[in-house]
Tab-separated table of N, CA and C in Angstrom:
chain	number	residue	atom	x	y	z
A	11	UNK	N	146.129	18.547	-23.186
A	11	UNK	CA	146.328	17.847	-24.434
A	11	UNK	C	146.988	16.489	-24.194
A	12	UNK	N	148.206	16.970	-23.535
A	12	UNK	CA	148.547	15.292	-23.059
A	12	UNK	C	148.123	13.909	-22.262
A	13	UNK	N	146.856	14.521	-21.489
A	13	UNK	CA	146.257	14.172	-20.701
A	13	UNK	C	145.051	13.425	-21.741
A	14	UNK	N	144.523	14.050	-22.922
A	14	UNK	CA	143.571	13.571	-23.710
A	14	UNK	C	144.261	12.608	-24.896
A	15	UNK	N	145.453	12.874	-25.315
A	15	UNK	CA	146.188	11.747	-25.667
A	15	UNK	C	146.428	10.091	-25.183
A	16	UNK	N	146.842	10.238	-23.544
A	16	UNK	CA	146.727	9.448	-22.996
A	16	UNK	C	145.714	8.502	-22.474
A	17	UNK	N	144.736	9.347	-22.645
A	17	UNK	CA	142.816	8.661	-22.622
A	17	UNK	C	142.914	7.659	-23.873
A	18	UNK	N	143.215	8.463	-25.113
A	18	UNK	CA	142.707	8.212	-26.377
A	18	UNK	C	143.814	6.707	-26.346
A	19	UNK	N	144.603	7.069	-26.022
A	19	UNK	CA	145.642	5.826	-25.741
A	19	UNK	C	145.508	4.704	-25.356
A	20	UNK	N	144.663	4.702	-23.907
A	20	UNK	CA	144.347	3.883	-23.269
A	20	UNK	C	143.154	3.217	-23.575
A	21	UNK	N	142.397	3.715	-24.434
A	21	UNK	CA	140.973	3.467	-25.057
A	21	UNK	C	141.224	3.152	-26.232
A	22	UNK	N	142.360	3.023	-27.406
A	22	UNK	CA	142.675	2.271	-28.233
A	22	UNK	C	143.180	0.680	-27.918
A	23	UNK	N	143.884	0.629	-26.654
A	23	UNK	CA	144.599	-0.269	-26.458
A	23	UNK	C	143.480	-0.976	-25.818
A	24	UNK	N	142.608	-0.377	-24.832
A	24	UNK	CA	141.405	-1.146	-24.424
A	24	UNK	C	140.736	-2.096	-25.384
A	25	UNK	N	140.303	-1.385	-26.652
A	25	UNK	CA	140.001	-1.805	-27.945
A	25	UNK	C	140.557	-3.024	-28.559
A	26	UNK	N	141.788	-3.157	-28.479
A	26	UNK	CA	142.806	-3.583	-29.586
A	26	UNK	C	142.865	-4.842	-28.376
A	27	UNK	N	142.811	-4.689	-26.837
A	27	UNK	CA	143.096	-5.826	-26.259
A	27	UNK	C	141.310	-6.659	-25.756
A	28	UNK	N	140.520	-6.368	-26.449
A	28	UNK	CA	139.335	-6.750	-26.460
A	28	UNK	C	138.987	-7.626	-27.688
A	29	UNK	N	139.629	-6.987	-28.677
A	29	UNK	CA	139.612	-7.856	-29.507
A	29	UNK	C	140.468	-9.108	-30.663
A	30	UNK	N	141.540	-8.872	-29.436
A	30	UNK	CA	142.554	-9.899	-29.924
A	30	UNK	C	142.675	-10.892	-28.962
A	31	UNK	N	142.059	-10.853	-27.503
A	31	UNK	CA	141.782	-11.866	-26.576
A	31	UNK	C	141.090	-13.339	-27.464
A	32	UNK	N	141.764	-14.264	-26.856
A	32	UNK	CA	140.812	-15.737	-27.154
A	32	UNK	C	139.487	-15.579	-27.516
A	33	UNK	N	138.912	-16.378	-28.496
A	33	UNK	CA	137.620	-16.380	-28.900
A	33	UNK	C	136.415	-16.746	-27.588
A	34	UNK	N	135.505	-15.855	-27.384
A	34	UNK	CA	134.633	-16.377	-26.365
A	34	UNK	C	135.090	-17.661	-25.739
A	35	UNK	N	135.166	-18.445	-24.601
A	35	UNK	CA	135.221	-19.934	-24.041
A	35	UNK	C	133.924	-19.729	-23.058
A	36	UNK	N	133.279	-18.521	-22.169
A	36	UNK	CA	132.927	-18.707	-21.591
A	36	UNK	C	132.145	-17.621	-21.343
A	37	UNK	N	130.297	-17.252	-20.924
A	37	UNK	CA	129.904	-15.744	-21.464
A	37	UNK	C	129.640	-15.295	-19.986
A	38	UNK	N	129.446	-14.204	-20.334
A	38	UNK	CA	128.755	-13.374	-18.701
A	38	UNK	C	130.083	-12.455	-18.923
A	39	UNK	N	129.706	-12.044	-17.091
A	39	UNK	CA	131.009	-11.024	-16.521
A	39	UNK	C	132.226	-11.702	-16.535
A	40	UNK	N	132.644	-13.229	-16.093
A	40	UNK	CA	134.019	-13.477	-15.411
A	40	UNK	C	134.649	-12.931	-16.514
A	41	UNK	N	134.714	-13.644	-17.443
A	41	UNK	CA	135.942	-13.116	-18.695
A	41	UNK	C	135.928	-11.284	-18.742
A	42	UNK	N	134.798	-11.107	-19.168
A	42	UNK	CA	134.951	-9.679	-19.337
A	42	UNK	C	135.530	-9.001	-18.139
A	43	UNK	N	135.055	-9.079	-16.957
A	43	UNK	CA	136.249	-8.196	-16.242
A	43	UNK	C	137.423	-8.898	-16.196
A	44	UNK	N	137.754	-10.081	-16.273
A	44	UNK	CA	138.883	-10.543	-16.409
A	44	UNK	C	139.444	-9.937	-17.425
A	45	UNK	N	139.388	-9.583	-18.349
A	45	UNK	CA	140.004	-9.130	-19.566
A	45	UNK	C	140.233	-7.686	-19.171
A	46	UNK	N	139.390	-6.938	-18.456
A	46	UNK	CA	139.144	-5.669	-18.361
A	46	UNK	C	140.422	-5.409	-17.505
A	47	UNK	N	140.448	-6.713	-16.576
A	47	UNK	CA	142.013	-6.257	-15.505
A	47	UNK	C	143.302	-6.602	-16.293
A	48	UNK	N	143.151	-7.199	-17.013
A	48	UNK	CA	144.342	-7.226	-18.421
A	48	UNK	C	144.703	-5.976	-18.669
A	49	UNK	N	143.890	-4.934	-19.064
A	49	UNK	CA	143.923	-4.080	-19.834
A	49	UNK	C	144.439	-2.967	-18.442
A	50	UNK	N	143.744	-2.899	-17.477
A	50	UNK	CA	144.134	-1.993	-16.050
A	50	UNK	C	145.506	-2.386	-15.660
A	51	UNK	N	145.621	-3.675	-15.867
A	51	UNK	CA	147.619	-3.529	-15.524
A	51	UNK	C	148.451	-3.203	-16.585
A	52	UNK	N	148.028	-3.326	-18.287
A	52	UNK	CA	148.726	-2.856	-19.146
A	52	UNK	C	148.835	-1.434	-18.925
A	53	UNK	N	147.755	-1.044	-18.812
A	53	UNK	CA	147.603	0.658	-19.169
A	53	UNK	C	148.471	1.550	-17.468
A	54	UNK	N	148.489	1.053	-16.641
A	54	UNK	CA	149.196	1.188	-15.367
A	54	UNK	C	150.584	1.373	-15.653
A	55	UNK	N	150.981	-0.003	-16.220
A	55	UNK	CA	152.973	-0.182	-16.381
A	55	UNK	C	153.170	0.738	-17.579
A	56	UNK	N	152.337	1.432	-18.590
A	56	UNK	CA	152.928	1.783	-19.909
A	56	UNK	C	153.976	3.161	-19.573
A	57	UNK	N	154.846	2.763	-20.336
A	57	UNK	CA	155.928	4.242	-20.622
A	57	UNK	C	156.319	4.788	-21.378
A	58	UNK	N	156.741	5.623	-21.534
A	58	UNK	CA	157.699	5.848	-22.874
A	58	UNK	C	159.313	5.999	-22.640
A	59	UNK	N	159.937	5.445	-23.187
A	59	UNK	CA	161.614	5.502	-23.395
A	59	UNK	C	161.762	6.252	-23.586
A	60	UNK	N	162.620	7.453	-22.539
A	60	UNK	CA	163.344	8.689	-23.155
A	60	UNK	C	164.168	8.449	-24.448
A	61	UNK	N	165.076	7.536	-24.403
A	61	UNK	CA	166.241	6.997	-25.305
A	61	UNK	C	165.939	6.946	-26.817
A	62	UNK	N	164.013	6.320	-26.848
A	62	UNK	CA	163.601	5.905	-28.122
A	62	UNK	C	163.235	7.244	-29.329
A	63	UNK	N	163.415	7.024	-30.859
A	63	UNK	CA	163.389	7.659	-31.426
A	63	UNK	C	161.883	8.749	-31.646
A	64	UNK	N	161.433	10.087	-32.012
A	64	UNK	CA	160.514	10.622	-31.928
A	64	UNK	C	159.417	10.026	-33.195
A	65	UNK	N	160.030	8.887	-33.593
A	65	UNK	CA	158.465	8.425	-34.845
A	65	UNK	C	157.568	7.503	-34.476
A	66	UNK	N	157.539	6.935	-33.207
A	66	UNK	CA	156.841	5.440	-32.706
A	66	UNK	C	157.017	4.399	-33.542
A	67	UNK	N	156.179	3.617	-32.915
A	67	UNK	CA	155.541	2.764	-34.027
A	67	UNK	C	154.835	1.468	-33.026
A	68	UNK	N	154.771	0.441	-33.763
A	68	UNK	CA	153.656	-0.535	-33.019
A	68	UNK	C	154.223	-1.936	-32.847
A	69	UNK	N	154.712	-2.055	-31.545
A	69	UNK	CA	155.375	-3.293	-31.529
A	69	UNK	C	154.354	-4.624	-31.334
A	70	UNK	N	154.627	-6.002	-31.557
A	70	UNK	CA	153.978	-6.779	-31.441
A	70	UNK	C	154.493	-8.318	-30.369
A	71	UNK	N	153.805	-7.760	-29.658
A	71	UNK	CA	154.193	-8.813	-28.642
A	71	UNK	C	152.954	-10.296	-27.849
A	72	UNK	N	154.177	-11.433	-28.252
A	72	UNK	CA	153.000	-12.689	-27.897
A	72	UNK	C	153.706	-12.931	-26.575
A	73	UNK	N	152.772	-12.884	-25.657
A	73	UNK	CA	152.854	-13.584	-24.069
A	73	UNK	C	151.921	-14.688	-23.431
A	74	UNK	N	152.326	-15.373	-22.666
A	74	UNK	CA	151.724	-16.617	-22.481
A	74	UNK	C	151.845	-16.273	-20.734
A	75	UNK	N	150.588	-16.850	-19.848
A	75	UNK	CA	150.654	-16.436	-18.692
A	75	UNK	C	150.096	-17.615	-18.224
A	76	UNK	N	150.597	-18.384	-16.582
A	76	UNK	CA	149.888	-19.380	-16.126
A	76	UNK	C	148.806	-19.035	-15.726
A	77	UNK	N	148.691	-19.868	-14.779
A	77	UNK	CA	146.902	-19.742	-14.230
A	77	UNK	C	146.956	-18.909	-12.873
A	78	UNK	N	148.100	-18.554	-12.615
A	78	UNK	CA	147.915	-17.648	-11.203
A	78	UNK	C	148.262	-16.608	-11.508
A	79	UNK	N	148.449	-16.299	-13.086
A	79	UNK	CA	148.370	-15.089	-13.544
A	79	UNK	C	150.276	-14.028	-13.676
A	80	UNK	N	151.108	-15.336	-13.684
A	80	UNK	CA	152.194	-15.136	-13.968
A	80	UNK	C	153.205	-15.415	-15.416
A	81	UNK	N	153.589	-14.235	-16.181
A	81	UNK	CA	153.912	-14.811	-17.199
A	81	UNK	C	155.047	-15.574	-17.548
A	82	UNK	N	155.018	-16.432	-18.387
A	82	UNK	CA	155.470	-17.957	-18.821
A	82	UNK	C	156.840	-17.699	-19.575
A	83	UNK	N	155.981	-16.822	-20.629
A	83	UNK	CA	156.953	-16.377	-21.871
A	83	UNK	C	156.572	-15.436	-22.408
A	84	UNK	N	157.621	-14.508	-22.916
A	84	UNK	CA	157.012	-13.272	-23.824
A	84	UNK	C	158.248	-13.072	-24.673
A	85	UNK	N	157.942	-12.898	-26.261
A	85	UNK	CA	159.074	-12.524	-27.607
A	85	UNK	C	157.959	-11.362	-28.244
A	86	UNK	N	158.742	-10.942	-28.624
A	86	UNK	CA	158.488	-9.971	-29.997
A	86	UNK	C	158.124	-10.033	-30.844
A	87	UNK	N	157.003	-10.373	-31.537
A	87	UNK	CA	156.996	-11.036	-32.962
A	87	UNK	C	157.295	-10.139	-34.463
A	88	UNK	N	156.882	-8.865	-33.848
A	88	UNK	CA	157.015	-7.618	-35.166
A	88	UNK	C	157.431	-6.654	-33.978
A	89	UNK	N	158.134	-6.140	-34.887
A	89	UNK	CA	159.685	-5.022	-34.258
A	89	UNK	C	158.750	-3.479	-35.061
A	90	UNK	N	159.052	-2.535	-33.615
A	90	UNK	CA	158.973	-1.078	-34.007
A	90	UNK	C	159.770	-0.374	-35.093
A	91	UNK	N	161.598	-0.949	-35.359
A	91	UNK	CA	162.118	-1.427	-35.938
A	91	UNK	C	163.119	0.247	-35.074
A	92	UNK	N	162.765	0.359	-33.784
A	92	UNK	CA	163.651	0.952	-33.021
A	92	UNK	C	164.094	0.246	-31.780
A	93	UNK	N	164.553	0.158	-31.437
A	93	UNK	CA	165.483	-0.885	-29.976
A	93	UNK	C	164.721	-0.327	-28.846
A	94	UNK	N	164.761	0.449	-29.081
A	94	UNK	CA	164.435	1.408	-27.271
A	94	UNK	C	162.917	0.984	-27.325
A	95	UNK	N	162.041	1.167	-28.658
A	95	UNK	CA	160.422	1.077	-27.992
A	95	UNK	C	160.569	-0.514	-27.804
A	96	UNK	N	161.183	-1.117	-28.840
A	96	UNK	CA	160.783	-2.849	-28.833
A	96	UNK	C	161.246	-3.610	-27.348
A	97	UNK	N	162.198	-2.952	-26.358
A	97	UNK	CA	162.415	-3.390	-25.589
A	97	UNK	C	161.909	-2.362	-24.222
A	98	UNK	N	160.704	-1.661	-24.658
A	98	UNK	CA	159.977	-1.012	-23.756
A	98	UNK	C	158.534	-1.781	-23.323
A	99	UNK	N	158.300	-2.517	-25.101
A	99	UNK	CA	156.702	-3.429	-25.402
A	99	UNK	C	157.162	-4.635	-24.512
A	100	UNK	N	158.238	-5.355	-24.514
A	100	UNK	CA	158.472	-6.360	-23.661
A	100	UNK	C	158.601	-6.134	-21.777
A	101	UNK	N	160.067	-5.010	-21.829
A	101	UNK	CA	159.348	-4.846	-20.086
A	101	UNK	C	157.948	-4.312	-19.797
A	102	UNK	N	157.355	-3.417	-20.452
A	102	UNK	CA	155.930	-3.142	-20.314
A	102	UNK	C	154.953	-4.600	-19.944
A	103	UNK	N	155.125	-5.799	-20.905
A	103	UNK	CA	154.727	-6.845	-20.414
A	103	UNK	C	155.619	-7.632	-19.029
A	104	UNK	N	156.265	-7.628	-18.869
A	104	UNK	CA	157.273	-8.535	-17.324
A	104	UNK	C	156.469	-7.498	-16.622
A	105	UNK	N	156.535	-5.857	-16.308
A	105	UNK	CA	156.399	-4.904	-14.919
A	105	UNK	C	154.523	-5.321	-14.747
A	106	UNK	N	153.961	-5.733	-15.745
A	106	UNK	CA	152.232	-5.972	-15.653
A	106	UNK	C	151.855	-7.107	-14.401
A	107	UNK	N	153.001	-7.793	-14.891
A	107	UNK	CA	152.936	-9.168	-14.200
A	107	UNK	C	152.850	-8.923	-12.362
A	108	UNK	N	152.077	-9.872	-11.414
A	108	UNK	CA	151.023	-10.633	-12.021
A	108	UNK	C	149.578	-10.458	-12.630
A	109	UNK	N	149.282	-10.655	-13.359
A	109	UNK	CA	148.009	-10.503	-13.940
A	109	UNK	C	146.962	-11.337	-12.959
A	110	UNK	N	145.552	-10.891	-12.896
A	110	UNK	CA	144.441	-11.884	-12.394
A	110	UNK	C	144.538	-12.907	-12.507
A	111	UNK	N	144.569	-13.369	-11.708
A	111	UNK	CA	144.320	-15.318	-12.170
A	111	UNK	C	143.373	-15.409	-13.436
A	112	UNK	N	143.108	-16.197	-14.497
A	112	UNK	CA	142.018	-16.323	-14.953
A	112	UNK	C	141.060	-16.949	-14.283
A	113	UNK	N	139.735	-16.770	-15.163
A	113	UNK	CA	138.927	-17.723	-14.793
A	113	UNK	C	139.041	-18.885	-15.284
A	114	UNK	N	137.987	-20.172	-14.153
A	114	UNK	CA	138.961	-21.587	-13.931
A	114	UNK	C	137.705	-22.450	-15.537
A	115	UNK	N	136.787	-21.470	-16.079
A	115	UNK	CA	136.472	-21.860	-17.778
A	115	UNK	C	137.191	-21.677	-18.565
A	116	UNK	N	138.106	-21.176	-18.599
A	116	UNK	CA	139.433	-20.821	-19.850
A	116	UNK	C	140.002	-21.660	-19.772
A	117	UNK	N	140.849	-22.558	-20.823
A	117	UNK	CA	141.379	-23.040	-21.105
A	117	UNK	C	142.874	-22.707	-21.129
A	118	UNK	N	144.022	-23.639	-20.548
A	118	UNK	CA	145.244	-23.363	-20.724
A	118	UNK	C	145.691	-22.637	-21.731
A	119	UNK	N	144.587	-23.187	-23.223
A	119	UNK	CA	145.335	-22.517	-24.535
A	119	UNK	C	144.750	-21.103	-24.857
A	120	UNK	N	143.500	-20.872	-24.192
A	120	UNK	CA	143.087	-19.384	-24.029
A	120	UNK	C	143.820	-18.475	-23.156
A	121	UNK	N	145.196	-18.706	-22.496
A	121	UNK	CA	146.081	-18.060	-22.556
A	121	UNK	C	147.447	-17.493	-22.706
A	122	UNK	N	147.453	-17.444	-24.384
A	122	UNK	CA	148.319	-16.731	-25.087
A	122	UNK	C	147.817	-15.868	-25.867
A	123	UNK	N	148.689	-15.227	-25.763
A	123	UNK	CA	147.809	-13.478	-26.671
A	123	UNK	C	148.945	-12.730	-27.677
A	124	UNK	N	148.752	-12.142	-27.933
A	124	UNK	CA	149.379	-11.221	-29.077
A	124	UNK	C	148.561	-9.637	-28.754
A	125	UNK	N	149.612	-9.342	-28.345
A	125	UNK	CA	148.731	-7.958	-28.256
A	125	UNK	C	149.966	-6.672	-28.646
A	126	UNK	N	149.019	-6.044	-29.590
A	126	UNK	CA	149.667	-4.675	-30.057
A	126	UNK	C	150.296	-3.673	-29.008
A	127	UNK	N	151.397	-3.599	-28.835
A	127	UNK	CA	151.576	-2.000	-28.115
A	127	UNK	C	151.878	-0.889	-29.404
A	128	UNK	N	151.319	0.089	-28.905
A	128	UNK	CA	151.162	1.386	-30.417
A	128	UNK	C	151.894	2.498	-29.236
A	129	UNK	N	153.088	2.816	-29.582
A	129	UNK	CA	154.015	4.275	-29.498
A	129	UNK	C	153.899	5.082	-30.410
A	130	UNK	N	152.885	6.061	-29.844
A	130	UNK	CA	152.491	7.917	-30.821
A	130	UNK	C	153.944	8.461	-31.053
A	131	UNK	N	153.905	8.795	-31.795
A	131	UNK	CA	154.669	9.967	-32.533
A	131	UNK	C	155.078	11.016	-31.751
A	132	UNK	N	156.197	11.206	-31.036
A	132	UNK	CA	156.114	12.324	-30.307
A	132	UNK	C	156.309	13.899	-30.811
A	133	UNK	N	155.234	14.830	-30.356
A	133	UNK	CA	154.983	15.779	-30.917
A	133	UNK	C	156.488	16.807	-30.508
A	134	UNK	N	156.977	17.321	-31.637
A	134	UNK	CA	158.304	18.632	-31.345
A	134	UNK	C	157.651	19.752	-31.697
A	135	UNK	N	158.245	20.724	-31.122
A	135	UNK	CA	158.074	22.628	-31.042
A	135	UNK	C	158.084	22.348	-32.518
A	136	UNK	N	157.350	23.803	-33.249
A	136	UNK	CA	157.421	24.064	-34.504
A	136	UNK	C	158.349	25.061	-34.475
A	137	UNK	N	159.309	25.565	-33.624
A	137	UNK	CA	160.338	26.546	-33.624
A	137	UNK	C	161.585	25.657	-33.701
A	138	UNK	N	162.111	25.840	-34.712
A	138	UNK	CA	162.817	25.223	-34.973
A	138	UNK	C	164.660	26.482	-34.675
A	139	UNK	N	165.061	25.966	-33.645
A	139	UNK	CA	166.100	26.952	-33.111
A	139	UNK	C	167.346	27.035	-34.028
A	140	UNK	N	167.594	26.211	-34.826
A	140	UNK	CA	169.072	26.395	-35.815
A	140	UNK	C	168.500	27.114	-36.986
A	141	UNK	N	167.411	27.437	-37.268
A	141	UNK	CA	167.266	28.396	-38.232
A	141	UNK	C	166.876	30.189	-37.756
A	142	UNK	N	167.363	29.994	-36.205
A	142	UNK	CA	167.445	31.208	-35.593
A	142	UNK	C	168.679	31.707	-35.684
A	143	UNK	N	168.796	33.268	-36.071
A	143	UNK	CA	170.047	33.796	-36.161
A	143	UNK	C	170.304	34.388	-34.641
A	144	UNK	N	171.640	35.183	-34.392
A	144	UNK	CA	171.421	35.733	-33.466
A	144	UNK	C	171.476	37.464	-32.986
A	145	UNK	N	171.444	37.552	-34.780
A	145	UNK	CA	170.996	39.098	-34.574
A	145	UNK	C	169.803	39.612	-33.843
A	146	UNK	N	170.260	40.201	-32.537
A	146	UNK	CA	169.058	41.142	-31.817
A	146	UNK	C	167.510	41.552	-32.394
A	147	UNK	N	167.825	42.204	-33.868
A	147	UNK	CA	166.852	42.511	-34.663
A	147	UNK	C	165.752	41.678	-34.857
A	148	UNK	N	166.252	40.942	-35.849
A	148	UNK	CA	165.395	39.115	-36.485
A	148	UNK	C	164.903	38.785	-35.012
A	149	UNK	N	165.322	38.292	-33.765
A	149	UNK	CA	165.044	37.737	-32.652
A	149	UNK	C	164.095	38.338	-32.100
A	150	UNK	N	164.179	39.436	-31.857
A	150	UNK	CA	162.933	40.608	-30.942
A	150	UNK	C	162.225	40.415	-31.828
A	151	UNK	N	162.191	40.577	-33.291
A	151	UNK	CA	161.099	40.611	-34.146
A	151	UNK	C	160.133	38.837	-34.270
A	152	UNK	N	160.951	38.466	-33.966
A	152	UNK	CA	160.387	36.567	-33.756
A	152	UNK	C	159.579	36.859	-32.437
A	153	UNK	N	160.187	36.875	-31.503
A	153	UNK	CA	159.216	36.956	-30.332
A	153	UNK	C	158.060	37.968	-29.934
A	154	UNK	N	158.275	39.150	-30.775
A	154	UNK	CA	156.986	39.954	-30.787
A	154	UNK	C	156.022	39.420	-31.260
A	155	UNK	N	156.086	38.807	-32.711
A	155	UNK	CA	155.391	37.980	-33.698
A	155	UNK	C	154.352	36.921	-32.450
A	156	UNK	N	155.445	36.078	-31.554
A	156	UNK	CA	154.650	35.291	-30.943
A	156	UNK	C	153.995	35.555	-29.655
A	157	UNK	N	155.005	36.350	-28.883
A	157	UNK	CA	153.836	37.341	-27.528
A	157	UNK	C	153.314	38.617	-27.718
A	158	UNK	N	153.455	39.009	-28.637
A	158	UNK	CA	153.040	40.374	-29.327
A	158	UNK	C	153.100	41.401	-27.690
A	159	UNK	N	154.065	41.778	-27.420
A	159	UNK	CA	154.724	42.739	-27.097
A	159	UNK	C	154.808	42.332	-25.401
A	160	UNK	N	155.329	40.978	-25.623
A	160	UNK	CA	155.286	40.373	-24.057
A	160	UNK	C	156.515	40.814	-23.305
């Protein structure tokens, strides 16, 4: 399951960084795999913050990278409106670095980007332990319920 999360993850963000890249400058392969190795060093550095709260959310970060594929500058522009992910979307961008050189048809100003990072929701047990008593009885009878006579 976590393993198909993390697909679905990486194939949103594939998405989301395909289509917030600079408007066409130049057609064929260079850009496109160029873009494609954008997306192979994002999806490489991503983490999650133990520290950060269990609701996500989607930080928004603009970075600017030279031409040898080192970044310039990177801020925050829209906040997860938790500390721990918003300063996970930013080192997530510095640990990427260096990126591919671009190609030498892009334009200086075709590289700055804005690109979404999206933190899922992290999933908790539906057993919820403080509404467990610790009478013997209630307890054996909880866990039969769930291994039926494990």
């Amino acid at each position: 399951m976590a393993s198909l999360i993390g697909a679905l993850r990486g194939l949103a963000l594939s998405l989301i960084l395909a289509t917030l890249i600079p408007p066409p400058a130049l057609a064929g392969s260079a850009k496109d795999d160029w873009i494609k190795s954008l997306v192979v060093r994002l999806k490489l550095n991503r983490r999650s913050p133990a520290q950060a709260t269990d609701e996500g959310g989607t930080a928004k970060v603009v970075f600017r990278i030279d031409r040898t594929g080192h970044l310039l500058s990177a801020a925050l522009s829209e906040s997860t409106g938790d500390p721990a992910l918003d300063q996970e979307a930013l080192a997530l961008i510095e640990r990427a670095q260096p990126f591919a050189p671009p190609p030498p048809e892009l334009s200086d100003g075709d590289l700055t980007f804005m690109v979404p990072i999206v933190f899922a929701p992290r999933r908790t047990s539906g057993v919820q332990f403080d509404e467990m008593t610790l009478n013997d009885t209630v307890l054996k009878a909880r866990l039969n319920g769930i291994c039926r006579g494990c």
